[in-house]
Short mmCIF file of C-alpha atoms in Angstrom, two decimals:
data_model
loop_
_atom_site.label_atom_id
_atom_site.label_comp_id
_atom_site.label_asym_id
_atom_site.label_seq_id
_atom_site.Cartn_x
_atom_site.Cartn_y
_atom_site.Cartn_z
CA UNK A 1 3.49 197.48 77.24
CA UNK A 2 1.18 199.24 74.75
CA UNK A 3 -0.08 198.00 71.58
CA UNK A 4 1.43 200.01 69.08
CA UNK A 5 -1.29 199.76 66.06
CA UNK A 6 1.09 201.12 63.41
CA UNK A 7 2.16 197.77 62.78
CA UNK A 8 -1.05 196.41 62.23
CA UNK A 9 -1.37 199.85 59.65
CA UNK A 10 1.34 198.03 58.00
CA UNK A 11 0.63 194.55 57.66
CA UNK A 12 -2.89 195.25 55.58
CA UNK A 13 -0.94 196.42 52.55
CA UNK A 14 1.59 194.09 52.91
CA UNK A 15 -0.93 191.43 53.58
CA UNK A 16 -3.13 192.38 50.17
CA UNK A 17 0.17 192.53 48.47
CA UNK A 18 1.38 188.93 49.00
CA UNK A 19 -2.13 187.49 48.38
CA UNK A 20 -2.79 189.29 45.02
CA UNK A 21 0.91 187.99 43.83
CA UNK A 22 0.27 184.77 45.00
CA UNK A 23 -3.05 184.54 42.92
CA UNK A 24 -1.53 186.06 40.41
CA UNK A 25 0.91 182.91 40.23
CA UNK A 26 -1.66 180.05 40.40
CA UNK A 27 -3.67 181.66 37.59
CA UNK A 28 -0.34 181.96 35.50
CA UNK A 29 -0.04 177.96 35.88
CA UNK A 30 -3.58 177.08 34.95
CA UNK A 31 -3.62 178.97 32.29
CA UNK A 32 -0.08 177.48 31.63
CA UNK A 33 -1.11 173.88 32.41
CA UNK A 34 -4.21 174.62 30.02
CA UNK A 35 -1.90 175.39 27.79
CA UNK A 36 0.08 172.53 27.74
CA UNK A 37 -2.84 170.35 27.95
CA UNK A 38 -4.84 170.93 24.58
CA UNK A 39 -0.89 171.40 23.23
CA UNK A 40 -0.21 167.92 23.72
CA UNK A 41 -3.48 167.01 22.67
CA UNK A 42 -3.41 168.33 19.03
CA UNK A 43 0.89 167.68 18.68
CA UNK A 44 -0.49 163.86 19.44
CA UNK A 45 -3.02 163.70 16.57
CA UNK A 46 -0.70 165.67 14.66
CA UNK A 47 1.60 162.63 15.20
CA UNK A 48 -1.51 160.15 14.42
CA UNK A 49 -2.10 161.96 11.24
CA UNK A 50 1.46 161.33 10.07
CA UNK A 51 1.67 157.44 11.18
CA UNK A 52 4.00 158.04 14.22
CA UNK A 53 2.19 156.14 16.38
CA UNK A 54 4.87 155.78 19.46
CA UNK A 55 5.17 159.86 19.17
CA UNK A 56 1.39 160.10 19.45
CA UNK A 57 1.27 157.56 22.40
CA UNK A 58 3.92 160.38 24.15
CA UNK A 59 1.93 163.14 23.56
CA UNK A 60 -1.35 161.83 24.64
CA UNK A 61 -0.05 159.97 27.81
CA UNK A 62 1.05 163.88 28.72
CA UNK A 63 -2.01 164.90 27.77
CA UNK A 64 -3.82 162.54 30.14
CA UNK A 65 -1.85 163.58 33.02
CA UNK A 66 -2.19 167.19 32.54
CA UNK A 67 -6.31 166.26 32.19
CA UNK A 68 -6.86 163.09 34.09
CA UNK A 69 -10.64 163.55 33.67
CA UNK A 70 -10.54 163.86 30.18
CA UNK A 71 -12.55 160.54 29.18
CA UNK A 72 -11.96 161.19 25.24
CA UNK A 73 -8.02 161.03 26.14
CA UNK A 74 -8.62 157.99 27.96
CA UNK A 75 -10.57 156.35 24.48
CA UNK A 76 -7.82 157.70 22.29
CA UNK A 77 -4.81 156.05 24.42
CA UNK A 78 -6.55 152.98 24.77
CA UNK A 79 -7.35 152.34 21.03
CA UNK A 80 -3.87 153.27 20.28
CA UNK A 81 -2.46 150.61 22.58
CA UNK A 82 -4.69 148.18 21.17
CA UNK A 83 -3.94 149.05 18.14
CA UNK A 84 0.39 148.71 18.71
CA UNK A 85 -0.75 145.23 20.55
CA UNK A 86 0.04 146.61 23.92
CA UNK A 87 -3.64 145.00 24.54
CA UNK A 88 -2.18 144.88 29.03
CA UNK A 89 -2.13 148.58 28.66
CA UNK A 90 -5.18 149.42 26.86
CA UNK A 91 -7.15 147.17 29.47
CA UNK A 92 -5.25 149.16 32.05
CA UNK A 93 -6.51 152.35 30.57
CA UNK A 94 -9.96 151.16 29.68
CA UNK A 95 -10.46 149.64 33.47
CA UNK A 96 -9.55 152.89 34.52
CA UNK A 97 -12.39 154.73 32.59
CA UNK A 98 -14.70 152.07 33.99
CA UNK A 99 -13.37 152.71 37.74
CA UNK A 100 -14.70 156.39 37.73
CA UNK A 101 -17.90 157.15 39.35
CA UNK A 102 -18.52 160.47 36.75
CA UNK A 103 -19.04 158.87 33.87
CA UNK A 104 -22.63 158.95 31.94
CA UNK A 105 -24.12 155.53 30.80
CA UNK A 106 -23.20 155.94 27.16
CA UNK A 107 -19.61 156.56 27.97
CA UNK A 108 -19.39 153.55 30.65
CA UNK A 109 -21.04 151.46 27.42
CA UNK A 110 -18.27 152.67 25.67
CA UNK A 111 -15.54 151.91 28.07
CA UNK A 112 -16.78 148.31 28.18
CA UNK A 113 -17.63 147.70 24.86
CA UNK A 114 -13.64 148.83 24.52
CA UNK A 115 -12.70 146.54 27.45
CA UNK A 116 -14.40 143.84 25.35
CA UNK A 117 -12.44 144.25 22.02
CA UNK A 118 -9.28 144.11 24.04
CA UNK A 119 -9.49 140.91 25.62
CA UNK A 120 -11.02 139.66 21.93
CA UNK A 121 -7.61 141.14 20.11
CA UNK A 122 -5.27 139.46 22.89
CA UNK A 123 -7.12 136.36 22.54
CA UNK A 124 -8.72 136.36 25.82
CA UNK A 125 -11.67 134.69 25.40
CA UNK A 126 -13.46 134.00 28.48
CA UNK A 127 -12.71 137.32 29.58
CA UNK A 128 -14.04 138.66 26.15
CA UNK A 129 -16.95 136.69 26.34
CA UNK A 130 -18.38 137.99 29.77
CA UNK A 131 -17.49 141.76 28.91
CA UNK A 132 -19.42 141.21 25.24
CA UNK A 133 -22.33 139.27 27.75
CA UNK A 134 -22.38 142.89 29.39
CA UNK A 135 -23.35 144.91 26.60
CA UNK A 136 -26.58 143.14 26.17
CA UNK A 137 -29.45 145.92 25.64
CA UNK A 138 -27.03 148.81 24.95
CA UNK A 139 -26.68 150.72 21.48
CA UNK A 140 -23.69 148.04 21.27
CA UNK A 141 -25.76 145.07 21.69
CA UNK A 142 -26.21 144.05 18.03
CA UNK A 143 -21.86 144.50 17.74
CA UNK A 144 -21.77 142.47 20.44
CA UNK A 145 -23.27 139.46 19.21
CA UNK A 146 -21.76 139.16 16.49
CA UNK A 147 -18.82 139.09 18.39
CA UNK A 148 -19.79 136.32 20.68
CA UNK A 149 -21.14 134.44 17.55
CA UNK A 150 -17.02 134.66 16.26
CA UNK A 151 -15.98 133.61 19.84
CA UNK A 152 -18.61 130.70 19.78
CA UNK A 153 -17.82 129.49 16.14
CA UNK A 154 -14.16 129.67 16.91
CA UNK A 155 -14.32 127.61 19.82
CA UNK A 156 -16.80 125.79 18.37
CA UNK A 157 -19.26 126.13 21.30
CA UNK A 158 -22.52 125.46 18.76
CA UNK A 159 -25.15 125.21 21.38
CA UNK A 160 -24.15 128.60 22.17
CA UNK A 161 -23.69 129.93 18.94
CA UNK A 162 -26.99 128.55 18.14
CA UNK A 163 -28.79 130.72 20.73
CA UNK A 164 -27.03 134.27 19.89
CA UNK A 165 -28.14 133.21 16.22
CA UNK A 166 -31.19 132.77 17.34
CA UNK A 167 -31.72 136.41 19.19
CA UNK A 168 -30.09 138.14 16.42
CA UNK A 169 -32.93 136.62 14.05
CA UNK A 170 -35.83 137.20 16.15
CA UNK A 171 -34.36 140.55 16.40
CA UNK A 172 -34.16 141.68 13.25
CA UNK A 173 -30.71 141.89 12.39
CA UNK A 174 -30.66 140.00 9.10
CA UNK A 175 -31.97 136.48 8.79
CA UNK A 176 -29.63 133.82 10.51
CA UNK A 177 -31.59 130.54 9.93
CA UNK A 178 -28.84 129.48 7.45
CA UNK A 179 -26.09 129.79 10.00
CA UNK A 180 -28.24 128.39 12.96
CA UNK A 181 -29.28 125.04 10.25
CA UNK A 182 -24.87 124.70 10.15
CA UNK A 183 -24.35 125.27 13.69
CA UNK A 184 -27.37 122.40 14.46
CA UNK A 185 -25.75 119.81 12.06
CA UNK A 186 -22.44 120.48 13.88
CA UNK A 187 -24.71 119.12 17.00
CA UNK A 188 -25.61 116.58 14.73
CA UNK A 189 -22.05 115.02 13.74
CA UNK A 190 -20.98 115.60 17.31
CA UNK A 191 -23.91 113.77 18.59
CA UNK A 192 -23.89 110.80 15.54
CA UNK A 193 -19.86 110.37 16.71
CA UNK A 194 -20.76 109.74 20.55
CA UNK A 195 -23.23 106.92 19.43
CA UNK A 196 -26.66 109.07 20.45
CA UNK A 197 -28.14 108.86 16.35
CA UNK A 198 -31.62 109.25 18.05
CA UNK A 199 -30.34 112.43 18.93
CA UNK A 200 -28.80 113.49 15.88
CA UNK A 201 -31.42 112.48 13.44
CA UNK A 202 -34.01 114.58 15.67
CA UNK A 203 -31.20 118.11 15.16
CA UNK A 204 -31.28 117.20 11.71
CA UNK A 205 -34.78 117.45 11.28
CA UNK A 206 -35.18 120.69 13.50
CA UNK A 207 -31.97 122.38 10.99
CA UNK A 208 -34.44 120.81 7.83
CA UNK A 209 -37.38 122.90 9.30
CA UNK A 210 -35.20 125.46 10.03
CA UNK A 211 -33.88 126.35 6.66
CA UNK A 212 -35.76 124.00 4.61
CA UNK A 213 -33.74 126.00 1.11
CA UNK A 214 -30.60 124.69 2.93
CA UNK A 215 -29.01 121.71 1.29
CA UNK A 216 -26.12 121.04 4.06
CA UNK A 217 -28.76 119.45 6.57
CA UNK A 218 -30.47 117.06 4.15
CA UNK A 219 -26.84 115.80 2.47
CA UNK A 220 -25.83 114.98 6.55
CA UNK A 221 -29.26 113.62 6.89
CA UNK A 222 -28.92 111.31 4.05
CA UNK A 223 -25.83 110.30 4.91
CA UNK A 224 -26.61 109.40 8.50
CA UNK A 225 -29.71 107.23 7.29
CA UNK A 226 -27.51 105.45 4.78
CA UNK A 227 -25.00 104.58 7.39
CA UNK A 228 -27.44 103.36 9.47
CA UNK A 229 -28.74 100.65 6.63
CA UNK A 230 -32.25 103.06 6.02
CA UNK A 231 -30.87 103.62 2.43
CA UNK A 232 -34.73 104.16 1.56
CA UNK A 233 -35.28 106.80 4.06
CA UNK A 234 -31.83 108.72 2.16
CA UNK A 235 -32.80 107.96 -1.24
CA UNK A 236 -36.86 109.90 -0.67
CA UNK A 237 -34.10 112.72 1.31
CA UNK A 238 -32.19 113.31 -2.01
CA UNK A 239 -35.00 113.30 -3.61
CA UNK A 240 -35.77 116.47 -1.80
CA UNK A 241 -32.69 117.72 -2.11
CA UNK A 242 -32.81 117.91 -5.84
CA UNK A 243 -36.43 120.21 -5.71
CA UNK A 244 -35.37 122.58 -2.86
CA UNK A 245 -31.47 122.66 -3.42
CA UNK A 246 -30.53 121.09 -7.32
CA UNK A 247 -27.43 123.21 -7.53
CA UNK A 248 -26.00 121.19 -4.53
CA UNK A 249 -26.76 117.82 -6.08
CA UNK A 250 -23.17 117.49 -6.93
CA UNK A 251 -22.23 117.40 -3.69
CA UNK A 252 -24.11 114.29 -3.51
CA UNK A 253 -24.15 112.73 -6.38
CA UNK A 254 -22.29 109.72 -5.38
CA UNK A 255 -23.95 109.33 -2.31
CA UNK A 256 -26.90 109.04 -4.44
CA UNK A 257 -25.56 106.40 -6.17
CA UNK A 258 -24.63 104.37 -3.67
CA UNK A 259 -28.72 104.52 -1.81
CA UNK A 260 -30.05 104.20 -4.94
CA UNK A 261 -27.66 100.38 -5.69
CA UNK A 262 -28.39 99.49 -1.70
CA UNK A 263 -32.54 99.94 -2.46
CA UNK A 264 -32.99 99.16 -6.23
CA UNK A 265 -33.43 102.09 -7.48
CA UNK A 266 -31.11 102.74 -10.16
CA UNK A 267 -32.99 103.60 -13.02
CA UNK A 268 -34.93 106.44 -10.84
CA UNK A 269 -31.35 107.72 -9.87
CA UNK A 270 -29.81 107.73 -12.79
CA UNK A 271 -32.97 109.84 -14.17
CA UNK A 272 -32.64 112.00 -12.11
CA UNK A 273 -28.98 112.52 -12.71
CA UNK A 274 -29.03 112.88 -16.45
CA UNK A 275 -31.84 115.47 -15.60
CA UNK A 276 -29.77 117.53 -13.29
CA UNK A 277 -26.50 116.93 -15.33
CA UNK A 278 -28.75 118.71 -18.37
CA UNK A 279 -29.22 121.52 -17.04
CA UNK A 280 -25.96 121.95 -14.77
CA UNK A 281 -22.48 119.53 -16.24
CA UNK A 282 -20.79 118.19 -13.69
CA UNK A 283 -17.86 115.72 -13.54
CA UNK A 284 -19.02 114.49 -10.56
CA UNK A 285 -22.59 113.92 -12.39
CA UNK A 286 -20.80 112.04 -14.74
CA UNK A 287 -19.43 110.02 -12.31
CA UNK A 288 -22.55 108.91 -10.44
CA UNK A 289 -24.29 107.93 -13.88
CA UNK A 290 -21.21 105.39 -15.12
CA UNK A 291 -21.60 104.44 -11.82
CA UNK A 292 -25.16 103.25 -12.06
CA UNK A 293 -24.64 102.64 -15.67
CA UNK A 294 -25.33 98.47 -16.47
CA UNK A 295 -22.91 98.44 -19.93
CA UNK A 296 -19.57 97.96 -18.90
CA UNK A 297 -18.90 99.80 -22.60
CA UNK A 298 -20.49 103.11 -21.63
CA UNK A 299 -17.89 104.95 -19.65
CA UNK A 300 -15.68 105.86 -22.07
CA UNK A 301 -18.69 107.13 -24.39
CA UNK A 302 -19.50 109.34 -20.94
CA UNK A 303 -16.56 111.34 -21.08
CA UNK A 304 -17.04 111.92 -25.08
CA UNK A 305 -20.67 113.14 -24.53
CA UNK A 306 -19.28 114.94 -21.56
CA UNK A 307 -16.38 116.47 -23.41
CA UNK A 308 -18.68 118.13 -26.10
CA UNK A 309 -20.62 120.05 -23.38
CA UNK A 310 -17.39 121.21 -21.35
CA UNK A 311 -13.93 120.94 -22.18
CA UNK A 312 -12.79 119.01 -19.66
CA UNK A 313 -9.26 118.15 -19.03
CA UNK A 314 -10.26 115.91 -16.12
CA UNK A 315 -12.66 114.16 -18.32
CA UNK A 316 -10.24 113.95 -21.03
CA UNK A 317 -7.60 112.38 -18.41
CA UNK A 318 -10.16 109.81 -17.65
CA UNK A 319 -11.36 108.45 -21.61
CA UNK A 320 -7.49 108.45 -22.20
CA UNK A 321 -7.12 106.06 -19.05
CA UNK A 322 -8.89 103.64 -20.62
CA UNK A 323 -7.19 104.21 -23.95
CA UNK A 324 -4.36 102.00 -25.09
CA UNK A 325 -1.66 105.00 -26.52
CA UNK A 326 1.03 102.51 -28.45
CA UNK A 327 3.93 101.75 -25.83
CA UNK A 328 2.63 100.89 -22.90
CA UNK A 329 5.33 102.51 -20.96
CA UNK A 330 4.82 105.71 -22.83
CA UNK A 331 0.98 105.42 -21.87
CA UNK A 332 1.65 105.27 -18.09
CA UNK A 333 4.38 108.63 -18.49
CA UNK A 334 1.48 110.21 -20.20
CA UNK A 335 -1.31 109.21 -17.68
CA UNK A 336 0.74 110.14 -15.04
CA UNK A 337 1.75 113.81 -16.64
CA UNK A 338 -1.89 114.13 -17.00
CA UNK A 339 -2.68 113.19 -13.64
CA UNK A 340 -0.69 115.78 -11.97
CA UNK A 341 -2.09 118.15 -13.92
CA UNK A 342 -5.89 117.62 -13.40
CA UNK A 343 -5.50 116.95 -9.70
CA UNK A 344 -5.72 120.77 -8.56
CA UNK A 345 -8.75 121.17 -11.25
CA UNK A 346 -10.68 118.82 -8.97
CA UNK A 347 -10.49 121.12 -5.65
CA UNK A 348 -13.21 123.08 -4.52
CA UNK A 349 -12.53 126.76 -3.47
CA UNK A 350 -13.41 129.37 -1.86
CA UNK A 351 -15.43 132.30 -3.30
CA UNK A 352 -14.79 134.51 -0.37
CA UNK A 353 -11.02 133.99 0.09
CA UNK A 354 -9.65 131.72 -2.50
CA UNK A 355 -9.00 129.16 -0.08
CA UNK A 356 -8.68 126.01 -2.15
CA UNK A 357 -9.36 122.42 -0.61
CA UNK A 358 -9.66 118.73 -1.72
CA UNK A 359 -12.90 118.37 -0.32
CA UNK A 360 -15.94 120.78 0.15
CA UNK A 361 -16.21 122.83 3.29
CA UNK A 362 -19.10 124.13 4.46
CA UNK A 363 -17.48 126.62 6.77
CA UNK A 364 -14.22 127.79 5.12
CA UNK A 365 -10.93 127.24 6.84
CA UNK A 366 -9.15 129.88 5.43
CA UNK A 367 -11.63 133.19 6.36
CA UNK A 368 -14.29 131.61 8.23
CA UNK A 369 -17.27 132.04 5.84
CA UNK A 370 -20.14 130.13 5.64
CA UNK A 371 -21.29 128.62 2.31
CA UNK A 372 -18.63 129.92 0.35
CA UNK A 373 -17.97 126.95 -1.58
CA UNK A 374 -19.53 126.26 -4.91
CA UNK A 375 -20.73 123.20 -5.25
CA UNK A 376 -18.65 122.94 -8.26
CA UNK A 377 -14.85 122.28 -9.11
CA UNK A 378 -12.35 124.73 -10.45
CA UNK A 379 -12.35 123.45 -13.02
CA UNK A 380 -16.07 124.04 -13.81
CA UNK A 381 -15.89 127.58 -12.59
#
């Protein structure tokens, strides 16, 4: 049977036909699905500009899967979930970006400086803490310590915090000596509590050296020597506390008192008081000195003297305690009325975040700030 060649004739046409059409077709849908692709795109931030965050997180997830390589999609999904607390899905997404082989070092930074923030926002520490360990020696290494210092101060892991305080000094990035003096007498009262006071007189001294303008390591110093009978030892410490730090001598005022009636040396405390209290008032000033004061008549005179330099309600409520007001039930209502009142006038509080507390914090409870406590009461403010 012959060949008949007509048919072949034919089929070129035909052939040409079909394959043109058929290209025709897949360029229509890229051009479609690159379309639809920066579409979504902009109708997402269009939703981000407008607060409709779940619309946003609809039109970018399309987005993504129209452009699967598109890292900047990948960033933009990932914050968002982070940023709705779906911190399982921006990991997801943020794994992901790390996963692929194309990306340059700057973005692969980027992706795990991202992993990093959401493990720190969903309270994954440990996890948080070796992705931050990561970016040491990238553009977000600086960022990153700071970070693990907030991990390490919240867990209160002070040996390490003292270390990234340490490398962020030596490298420039503001001085931290004041913070790494407070995270070594945190060493100090956890090593004083154990029993080891060898050791925690030694941290004191390195956190004195360290920040010798710092008044929180020679107050625990003082302490510690007066607890362990040297009261000596913490009366020369004060003593040096009132020339490098004399706004914090306040703070220890009666602990001052106390050395100074343990080694005989009233009369040089009590100097030193009425010198301080000249230049700075303080209630608890006044305190110390009717403390050490010898004339049992003297106290009352205190509050007088201290009344015509501040007007003190607190130091009012104290001359009228020792006041006889007629009735002597209407003398205890009055005391008591008075009481009330000046007891939130003796707090200490917080300069940062208002936080007010009975007692003065060196690192606030409320916002986590370090010395951001005056070393005076509210009511002195």
């Amino acid at each position: 049977m012959d060949f008949d060649f007509t048919w072949v004739l034919l089929g070129f046409p035909i052939a040409f036909t079909l394959g043109w059409l058929a290209s025709r077709l897949d360029l229509r849908q890229l051009r479609i699905e690159n379309r639809q692709a920066p579409k979504a795109y902009f109708r997402g931030l269009n939703f981000l500009l407008n607060e409709q965050q779940d619309q946003a997180i609809d039109a970018f997830i399309e987005a993504v899967q129209n452009d699967p390589d598109t890292s900047e999609l990948h960033f933009a999904l990932g914050n968002l979930f982070r940023r709705r607390g779906e911190y399982e899905r921006a990991v997801r997404v943020h794994e992901h970006l790390m996963s692929r082989g194309d990306l340059t070092q700057p973005e692969r930074d980027r992706a795990q400086h991202a992993l990093a923030l959401d493990f720190l926002k969903a309270g994954l520490l440990d996890r948080a803490e070796i992705a931050l360990r990561k970016l040491e020696g990238t553009s977000y290494g600086e960022e990153s310590m700071l970070a693990l210092l907030a991990i390490y101060e919240r867990s209160r892991d002070w040996a390490h915090a003292t270390e990234i305080a340490g490398k962020l000094d030596s490298a420039s990035h503001g001085s931290f000596s004041g913070r790494q003096a407070h995270y070594l007498c945190e060493q100090a009262l956890t090593a004083s509590a154990s029993g080891d006071t060898e050791e925690a007189l030694g941290t004191l001294q390195q956190a004195i050296r360290l920040a010798p303008n710092s008044p929180r390591p020679l107050i625990d110093l003082a302490k510690l020597q007066s607890q362990l009978g040297r009261h000596q030892d913490a009366f020369e410490t004060l003593l040096k506390l009132e020339k490098t730090a004399p706004q914090a001598l306040p703070l220890a005022a009666s602990l001052l008192g106390n050395v100074a009636q343990q080694s005989g040396r009233q009369q040089q405390a009590t100097d030193l008081l009425q010198a301080s209290y000249a230049s700075m008032p303080s209630i608890d000033l006044v305190e110390a000195i009717i403390k050490l004061d010898s004339n049992p008549g003297e106290p009352r005179d205190r509050y007088v003297q201290h009344l015509e330099h501040e007007p003190s309600l607190v130091a009012a409520a104290k001359w009228i305690a020792g006041e006889k007001l007629g009735d002597e039930h209407q003398h205890i209502l009055v005391q008591r009325a008075l009481d009330k009142a000046t007891k939130p006038l003796m707090r200490y509080r917080c300069a940062a975040c208002g936080f007010e507390a009975t007692q003065h914090f060196w690192h606030c409870p409320g916002c986590q700030a370090w010395d951001s406590y005056p070393a005076r009461r509210i009511e002195e403010l």
